[in-house]
Tab-separated table of C-alpha atoms and ligand atoms in Angstrom:
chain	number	residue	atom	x	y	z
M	1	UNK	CA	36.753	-76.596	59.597
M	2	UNK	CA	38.800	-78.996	57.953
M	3	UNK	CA	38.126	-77.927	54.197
M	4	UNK	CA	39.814	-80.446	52.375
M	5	UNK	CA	38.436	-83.388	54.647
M	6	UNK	CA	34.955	-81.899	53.873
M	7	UNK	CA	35.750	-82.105	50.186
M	8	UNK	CA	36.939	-85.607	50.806
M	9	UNK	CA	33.884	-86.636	52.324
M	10	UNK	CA	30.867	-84.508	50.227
M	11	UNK	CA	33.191	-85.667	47.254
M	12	UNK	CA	33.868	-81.906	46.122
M	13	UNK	CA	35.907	-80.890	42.844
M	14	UNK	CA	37.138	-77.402	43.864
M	15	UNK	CA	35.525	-74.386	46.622
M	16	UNK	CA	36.820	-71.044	45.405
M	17	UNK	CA	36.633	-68.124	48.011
M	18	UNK	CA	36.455	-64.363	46.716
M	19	UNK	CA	36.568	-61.556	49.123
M	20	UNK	CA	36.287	-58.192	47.020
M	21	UNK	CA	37.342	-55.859	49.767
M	22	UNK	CA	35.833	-52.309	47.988
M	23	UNK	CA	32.609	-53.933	47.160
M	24	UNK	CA	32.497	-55.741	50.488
M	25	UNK	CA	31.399	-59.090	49.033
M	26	UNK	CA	32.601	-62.634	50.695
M	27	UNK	CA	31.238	-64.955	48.278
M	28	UNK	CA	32.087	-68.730	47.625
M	29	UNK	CA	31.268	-70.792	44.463
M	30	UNK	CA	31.251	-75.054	45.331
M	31	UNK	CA	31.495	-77.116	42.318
M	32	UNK	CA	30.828	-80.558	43.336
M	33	UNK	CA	30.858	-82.874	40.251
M	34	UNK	CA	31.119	-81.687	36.728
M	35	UNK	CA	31.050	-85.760	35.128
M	36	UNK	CA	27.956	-84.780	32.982
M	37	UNK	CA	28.675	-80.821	32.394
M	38	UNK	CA	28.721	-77.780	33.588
M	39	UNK	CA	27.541	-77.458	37.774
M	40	UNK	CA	24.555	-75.822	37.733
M	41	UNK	CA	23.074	-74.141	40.626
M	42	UNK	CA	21.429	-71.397	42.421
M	43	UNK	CA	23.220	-68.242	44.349
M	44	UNK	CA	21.539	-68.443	47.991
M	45	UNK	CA	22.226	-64.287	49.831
M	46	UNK	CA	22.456	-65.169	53.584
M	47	UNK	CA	23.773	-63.896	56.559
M	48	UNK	CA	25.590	-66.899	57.912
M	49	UNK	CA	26.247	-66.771	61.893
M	50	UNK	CA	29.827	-68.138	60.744
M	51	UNK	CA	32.172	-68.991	58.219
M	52	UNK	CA	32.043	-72.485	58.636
M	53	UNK	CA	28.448	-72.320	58.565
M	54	UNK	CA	28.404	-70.736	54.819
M	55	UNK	CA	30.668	-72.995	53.573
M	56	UNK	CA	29.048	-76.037	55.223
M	57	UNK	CA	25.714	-74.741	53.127
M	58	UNK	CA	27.251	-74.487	50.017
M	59	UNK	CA	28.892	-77.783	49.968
M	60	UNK	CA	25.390	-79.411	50.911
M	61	UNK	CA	23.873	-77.743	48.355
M	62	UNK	CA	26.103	-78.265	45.526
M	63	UNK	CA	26.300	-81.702	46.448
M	64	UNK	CA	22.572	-81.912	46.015
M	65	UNK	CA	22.190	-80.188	42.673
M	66	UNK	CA	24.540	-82.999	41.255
M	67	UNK	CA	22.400	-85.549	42.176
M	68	UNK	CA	19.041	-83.270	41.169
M	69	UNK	CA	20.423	-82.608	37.949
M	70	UNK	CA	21.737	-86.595	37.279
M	71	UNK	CA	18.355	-87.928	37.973
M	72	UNK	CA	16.952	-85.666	35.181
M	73	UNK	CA	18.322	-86.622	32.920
M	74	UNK	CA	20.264	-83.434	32.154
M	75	UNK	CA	24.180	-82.914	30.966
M	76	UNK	CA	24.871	-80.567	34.211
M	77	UNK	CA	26.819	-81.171	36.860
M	78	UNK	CA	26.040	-79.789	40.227
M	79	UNK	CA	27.230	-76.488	41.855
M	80	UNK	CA	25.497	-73.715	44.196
M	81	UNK	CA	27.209	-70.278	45.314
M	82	UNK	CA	26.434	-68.086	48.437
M	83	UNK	CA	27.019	-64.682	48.952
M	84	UNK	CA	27.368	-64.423	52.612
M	85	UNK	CA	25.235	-61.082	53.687
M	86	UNK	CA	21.653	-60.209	54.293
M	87	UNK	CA	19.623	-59.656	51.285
M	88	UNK	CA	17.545	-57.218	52.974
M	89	UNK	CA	20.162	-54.858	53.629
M	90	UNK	CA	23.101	-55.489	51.746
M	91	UNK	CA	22.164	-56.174	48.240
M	92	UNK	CA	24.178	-53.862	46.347
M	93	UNK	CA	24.896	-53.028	42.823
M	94	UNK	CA	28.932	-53.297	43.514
M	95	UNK	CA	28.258	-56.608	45.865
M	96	UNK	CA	26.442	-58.279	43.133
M	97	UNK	CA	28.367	-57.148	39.989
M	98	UNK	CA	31.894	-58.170	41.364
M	99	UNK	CA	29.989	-61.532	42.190
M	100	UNK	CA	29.402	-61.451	38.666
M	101	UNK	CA	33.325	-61.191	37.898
M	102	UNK	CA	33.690	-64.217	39.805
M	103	UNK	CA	31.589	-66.598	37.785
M	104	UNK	CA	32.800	-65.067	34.547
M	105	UNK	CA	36.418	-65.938	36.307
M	106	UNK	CA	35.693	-69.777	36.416
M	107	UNK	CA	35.008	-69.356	32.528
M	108	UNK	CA	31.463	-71.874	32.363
M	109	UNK	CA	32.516	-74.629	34.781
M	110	UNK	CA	29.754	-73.334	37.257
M	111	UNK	CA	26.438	-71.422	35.770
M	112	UNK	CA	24.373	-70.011	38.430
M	113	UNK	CA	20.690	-68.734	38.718
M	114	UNK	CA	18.417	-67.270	41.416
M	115	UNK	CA	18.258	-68.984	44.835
M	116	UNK	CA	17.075	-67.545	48.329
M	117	UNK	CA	17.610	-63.684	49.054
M	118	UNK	CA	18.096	-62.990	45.391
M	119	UNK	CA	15.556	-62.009	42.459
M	120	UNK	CA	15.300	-61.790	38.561
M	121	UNK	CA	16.427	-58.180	38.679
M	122	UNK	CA	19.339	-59.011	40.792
M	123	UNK	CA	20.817	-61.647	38.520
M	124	UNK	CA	20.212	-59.317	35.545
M	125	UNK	CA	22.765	-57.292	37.810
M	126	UNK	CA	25.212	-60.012	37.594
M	127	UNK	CA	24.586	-61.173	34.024
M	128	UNK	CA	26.435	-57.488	33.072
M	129	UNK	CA	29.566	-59.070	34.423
M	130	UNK	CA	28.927	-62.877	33.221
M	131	UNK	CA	27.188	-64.693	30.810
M	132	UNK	CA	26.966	-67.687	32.860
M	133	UNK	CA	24.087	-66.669	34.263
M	134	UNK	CA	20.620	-69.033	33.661
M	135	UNK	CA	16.686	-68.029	34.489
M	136	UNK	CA	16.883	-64.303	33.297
M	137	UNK	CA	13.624	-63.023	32.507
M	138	UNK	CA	14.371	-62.665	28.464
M	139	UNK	CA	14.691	-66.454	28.907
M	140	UNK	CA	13.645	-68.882	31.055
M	141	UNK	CA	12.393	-66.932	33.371
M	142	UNK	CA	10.917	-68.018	37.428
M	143	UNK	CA	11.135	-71.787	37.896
M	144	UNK	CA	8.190	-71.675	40.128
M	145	UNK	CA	5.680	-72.440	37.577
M	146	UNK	CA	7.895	-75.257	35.739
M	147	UNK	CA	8.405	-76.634	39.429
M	148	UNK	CA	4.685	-76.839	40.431
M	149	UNK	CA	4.362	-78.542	37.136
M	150	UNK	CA	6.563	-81.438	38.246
M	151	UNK	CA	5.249	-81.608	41.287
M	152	UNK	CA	1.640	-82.250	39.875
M	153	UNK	CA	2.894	-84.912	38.084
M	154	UNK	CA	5.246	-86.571	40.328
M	155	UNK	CA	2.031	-86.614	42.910
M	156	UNK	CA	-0.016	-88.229	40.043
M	157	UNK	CA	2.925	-90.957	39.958
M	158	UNK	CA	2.532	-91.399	43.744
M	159	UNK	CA	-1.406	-91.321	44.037
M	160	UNK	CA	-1.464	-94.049	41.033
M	161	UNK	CA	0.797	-96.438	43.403
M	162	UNK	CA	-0.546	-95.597	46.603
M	163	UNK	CA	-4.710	-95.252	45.667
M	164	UNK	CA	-4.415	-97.455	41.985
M	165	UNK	CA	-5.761	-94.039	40.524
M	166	UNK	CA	-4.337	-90.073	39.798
M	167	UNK	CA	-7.651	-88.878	39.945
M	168	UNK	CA	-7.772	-86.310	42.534
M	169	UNK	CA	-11.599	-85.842	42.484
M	170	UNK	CA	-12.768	-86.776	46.395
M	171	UNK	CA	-9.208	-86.394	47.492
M	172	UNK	CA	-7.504	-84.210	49.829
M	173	UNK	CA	-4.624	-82.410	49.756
M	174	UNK	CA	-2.805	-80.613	52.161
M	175	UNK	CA	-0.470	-77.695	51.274
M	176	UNK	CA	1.900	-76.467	53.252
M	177	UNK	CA	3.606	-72.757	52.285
M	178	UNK	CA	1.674	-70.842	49.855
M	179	UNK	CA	4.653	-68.819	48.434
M	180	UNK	CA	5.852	-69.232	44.634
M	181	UNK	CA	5.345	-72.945	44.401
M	182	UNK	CA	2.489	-73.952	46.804
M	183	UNK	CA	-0.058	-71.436	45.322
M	184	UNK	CA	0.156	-72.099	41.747
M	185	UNK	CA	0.444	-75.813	43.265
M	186	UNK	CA	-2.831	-75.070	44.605
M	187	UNK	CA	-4.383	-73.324	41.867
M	188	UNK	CA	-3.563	-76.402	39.505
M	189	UNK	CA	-5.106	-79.221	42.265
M	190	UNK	CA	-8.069	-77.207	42.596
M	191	UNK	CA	-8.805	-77.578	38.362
M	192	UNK	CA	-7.799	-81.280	38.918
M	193	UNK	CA	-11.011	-81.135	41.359
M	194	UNK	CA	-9.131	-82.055	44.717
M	195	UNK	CA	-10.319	-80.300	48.115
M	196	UNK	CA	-7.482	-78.368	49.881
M	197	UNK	CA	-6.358	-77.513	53.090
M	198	UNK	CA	-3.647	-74.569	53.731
M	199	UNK	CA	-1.575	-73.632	55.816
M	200	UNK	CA	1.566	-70.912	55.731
M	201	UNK	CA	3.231	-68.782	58.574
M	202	UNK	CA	1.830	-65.483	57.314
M	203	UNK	CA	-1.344	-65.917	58.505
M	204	UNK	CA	-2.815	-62.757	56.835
M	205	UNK	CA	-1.674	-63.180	52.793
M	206	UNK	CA	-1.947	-66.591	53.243
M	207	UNK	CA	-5.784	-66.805	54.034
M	208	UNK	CA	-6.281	-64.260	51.117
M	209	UNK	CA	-4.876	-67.577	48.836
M	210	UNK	CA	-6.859	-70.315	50.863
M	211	UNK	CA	-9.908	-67.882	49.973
M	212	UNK	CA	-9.507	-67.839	46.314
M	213	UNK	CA	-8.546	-71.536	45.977
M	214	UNK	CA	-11.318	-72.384	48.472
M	215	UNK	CA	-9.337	-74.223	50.540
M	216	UNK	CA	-9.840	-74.650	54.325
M	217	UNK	CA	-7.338	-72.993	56.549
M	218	UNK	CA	-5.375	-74.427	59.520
M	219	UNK	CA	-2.532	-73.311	61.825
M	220	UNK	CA	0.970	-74.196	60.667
M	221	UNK	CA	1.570	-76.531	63.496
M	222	UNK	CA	-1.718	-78.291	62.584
M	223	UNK	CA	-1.158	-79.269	59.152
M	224	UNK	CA	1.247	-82.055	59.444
M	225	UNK	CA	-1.782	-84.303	61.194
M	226	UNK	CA	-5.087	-83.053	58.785
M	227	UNK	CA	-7.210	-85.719	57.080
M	228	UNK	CA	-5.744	-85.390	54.311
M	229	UNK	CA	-4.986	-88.101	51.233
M	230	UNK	CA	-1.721	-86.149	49.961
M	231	UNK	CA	0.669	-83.582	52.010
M	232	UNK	CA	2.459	-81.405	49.796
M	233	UNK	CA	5.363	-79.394	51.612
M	234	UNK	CA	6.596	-76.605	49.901
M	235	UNK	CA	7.441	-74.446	52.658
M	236	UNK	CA	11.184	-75.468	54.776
M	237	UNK	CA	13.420	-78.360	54.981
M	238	UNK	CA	13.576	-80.961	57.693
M	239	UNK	CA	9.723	-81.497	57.974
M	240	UNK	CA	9.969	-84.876	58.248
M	241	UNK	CA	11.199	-85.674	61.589
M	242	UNK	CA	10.593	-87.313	64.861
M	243	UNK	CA	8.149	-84.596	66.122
M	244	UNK	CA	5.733	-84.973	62.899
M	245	UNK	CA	6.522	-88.182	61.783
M	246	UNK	CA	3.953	-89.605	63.843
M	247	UNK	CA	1.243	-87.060	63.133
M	248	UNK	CA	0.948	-87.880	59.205
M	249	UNK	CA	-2.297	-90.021	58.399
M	250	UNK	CA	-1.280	-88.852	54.236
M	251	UNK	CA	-0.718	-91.901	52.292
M	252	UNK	CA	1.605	-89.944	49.864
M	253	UNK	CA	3.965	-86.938	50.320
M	254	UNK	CA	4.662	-85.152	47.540
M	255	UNK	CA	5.651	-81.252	47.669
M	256	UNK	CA	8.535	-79.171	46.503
M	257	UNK	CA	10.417	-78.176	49.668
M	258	UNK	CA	14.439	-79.097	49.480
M	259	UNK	CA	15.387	-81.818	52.200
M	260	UNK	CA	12.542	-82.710	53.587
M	261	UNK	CA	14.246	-85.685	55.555
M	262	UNK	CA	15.606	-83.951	58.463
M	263	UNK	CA	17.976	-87.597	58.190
M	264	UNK	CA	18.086	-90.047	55.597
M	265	UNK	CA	16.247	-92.839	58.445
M	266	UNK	CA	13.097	-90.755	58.787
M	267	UNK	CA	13.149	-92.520	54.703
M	268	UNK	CA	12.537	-95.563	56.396
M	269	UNK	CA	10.662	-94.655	58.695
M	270	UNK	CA	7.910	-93.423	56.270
M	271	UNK	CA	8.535	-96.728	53.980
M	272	UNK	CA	7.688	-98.718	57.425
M	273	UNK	CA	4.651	-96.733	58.097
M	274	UNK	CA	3.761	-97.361	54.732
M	275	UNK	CA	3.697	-93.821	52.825
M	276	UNK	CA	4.702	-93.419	49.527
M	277	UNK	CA	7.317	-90.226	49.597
M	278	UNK	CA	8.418	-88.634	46.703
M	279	UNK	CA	12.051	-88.087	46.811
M	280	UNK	CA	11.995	-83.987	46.944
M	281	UNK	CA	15.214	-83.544	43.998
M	282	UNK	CA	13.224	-85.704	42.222
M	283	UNK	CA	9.996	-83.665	42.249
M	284	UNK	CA	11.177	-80.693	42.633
M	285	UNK	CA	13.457	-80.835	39.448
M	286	UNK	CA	10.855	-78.954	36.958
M	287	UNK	CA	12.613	-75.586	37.463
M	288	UNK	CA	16.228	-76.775	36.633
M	289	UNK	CA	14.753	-78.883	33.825
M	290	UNK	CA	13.386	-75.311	32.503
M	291	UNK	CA	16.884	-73.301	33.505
M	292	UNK	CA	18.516	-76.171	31.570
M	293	UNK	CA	16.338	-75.850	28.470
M	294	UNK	CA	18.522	-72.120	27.936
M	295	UNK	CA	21.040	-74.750	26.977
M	296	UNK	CA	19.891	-76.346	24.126
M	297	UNK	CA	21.646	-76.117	21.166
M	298	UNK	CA	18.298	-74.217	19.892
M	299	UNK	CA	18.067	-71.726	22.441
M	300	UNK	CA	15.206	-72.189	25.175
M	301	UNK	CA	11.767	-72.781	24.040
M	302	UNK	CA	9.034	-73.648	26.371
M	303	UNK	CA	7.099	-76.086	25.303
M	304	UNK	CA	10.059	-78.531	25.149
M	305	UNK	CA	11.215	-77.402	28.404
M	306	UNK	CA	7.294	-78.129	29.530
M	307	UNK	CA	7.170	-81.266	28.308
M	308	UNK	CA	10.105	-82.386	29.567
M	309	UNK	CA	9.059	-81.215	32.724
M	310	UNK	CA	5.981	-83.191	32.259
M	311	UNK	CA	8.227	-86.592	32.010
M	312	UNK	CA	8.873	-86.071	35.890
M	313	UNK	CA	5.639	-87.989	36.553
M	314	UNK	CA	7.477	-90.776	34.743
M	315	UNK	CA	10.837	-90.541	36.327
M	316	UNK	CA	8.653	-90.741	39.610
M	317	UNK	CA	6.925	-93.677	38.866
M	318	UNK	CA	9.905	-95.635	38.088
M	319	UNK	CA	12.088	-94.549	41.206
M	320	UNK	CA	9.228	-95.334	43.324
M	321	UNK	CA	9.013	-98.962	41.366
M	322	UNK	CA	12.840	-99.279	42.197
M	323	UNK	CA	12.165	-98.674	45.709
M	324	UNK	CA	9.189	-101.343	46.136
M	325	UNK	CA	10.770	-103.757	44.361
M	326	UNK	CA	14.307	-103.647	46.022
M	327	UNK	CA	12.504	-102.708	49.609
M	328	UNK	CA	14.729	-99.431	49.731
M	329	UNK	CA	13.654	-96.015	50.951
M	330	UNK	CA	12.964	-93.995	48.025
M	331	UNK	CA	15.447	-91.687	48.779
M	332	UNK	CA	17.837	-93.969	48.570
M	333	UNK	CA	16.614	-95.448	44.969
M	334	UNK	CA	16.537	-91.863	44.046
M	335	UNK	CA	20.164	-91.630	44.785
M	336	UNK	CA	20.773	-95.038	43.387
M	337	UNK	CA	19.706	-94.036	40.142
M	338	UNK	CA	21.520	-90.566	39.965
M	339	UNK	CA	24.564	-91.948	40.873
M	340	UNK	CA	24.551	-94.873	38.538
M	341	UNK	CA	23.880	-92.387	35.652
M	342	UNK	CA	27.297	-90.200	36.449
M	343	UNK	CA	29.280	-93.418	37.065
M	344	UNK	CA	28.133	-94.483	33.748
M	345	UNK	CA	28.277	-91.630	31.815
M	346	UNK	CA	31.346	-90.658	33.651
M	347	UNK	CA	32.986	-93.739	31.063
M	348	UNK	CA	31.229	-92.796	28.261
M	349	UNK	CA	33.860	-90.166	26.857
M	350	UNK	CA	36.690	-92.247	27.800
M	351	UNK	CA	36.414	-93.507	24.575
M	352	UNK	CA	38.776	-92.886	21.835
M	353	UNK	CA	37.612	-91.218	18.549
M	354	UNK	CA	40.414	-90.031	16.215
M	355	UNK	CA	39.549	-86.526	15.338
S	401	NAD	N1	10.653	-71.891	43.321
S	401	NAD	C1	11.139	-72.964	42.735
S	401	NAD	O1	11.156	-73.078	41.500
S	401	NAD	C2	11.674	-74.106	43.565
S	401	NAD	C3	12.405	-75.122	42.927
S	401	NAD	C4	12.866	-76.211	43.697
S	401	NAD	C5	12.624	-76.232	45.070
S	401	NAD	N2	11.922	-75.211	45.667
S	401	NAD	C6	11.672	-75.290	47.108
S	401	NAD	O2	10.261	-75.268	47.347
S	401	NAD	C7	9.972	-74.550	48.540
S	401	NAD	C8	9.028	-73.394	48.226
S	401	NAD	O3	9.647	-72.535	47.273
S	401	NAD	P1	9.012	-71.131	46.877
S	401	NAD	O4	9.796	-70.600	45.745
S	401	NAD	O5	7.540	-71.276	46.763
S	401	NAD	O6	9.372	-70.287	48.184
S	401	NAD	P2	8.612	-69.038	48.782
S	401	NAD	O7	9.576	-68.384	49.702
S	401	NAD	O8	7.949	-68.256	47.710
S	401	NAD	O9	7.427	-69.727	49.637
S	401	NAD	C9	7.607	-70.390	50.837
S	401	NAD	C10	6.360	-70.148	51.675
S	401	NAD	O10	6.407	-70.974	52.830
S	401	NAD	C11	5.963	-70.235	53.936
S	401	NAD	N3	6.487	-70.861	55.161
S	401	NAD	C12	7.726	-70.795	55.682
S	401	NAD	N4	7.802	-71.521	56.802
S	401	NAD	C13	6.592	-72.090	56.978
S	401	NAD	C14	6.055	-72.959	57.954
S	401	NAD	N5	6.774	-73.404	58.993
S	401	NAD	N6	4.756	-73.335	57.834
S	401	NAD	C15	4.010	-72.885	56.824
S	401	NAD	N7	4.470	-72.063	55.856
S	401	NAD	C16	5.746	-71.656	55.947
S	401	NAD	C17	6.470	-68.835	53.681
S	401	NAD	O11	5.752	-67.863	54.434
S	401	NAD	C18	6.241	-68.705	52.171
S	401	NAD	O12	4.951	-68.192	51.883
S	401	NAD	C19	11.338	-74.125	49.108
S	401	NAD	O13	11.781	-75.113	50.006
S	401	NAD	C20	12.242	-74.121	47.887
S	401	NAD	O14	13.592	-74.341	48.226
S	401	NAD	C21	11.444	-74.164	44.945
């Protein structure tokens, strides 16, 4: 790989490689645009087939926490580190504490927080080496709730377009993944009153949840062409492609999974078939908006972090206004507006003010 012709093209700041040989860690930090503060981002544990392949991740990732973290609202740039190993069998004390070292090394230009293959515990393993560490549990805690929370409300935003009402009673839903997000997803649409089908690849822990939200049950392949009003991934990326894409009869999709566009044209594709999608950063942005709330001046408190969490529905409604009334994906309004807020802000300090 060409590194700095990736950086050219994703638009990176810097990529810093550390390779502690005694604690047999390979990590890499990617801090893709600091205009508005800070990159803020998860550490994903992986065992990449190659090198290439870990940096190529990072780089997409940080690149997609700057524009997460521009369109709400918040002063954090965007950044995301992997630790290249498997979580199940190489998660060590050393590993993660010299990981720590690292981040304290870039002294608060990147903060990071848990991604996949890591837990609470493990970043309170790395927050003895750094204090630029964000979601411990004396603070902010697991995202997961905060994120469901924004996805409720950014699928209110989407029903009120698409059906002229939010009210989910009569309405079905289909989840797919009923990990972290998609259960207490679940558990809130069921007290809104909507009916639920469920689906997730372990088949046996998975019908235990369908059971107590009363939901109906379906294979994994099946859910993507259900009767269903709403379809709410919140399993993988890349759902959205040319073999499902033609299966949906959902007017709205609205879930927390990352990428859900396995390319930008199944955007289109959606707008032409008329279903209202819900630009993924954008919905899935409760979590960082909670992480973020460790930064106010104040110290984190959760009912401003919830209510600001809350104002996704209306950050939803106006991207997907954007989008109808410039005919755009909404992807590509959702980008629109994230990258007109760091192009402006990006001016608003080159002001002079005497000290
Ligand atoms: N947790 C958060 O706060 C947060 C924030 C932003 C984005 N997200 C994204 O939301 C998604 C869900 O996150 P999570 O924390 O709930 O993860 P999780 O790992 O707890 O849950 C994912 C669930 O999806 C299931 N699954 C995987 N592949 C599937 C398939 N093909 N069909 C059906 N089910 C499948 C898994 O078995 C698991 O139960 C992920 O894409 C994640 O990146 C999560």
């Amino acid at each position: 790989m060409n590194i700095f012709e990736a950086m050219e093209q994703y638009g990176h700041e810097e990529l810093v490689f550390w390779y502690d040989q005694a604690a047999g860690l390979k990590a890499i930090v990617a801090i893709h645009d600091t205009t508005l503060g800070p990159a803020l981002g998860g550490l994903r544990m992986w065992p990449y087939d190659s090198e290439d392949d870990a940096i190529t991740d990072v780089m997409r990732l940080s690149r997609g926490m700057t524009y997460k973290n521009a369109a709400m609202g918040l002063d954090l740039g965007g950044g995301k580190s992997v630790i290249w190993a498997d979580s199940r069998h190489d998660k060590t004390e050393a590993r993660l504490r010299s990981f720590g070292r690292l981040i304290q090394s870039l002294g608060g230009r990147y903060i990071t927080a848990e991604d996949v293959g890591v837990n609470a515990d493990d970043m309170a393993v790395v927050a003895r080496e750094t204090e630029f560490v964000g979601g411990l549990k004396e603070t902010s805690g697991d995202p997961s709730p905060a994120t469901a929370l924004g996805v409720l409300e950014g699928m209110k935003a989407a029903m009120m377009l698409a059906f002229g009402s939010a009210d989910f009673h009569g309405r079905r839903i289909a989840i797919q993944g009923l990990g972290h997000v998609g259960t207490l997803l679940g558990e809130m649409l069921k007290n809104e009153g909507a009916t639920l089908i469920v689906t997730d690849i372990h088949e046996d822990e998975g019908r235990v949840v369908a059971d107590r939200l009363g939901a109906q049950w379906v294979a994994p392949d099946a859910i993507y062409g259900v009767d269903a009003d709403v379809f709410a991934p919140c399993a993988l990326g890349a759902i959205i492609n040319d073999r499902t894409i033609d299966q949906f009869k959902c007017r709205v999709i609205a879930g927390s999974a990352n990428n859900q566009l396995q390319e930008p044209r199944h955007g289109l594709e959606l707008m032409k078939r008329g279903i209202v999608y819900v630009p993924d950063y954008v919905i899935n942005g409760g979590g960082v908006v909670n992480v973020a709330d460790e930064f106010h001046r104040d110290g984190y408190n959760q009912e401003r972090a919830y209510a600001r969490v809350r104002g996704i529905g209306k950050q939803v409604q106006e991207i997907l206004q954007h989008a109808q009334q410039a005919q755009i994906p909404t992807q590509e309004a959702a980008d629109q507006v994230a990258e007109a807020r760091i192009h402006i802000l990006g001016r608003v300090d080159s002001t002079y003010i005497p000290e």
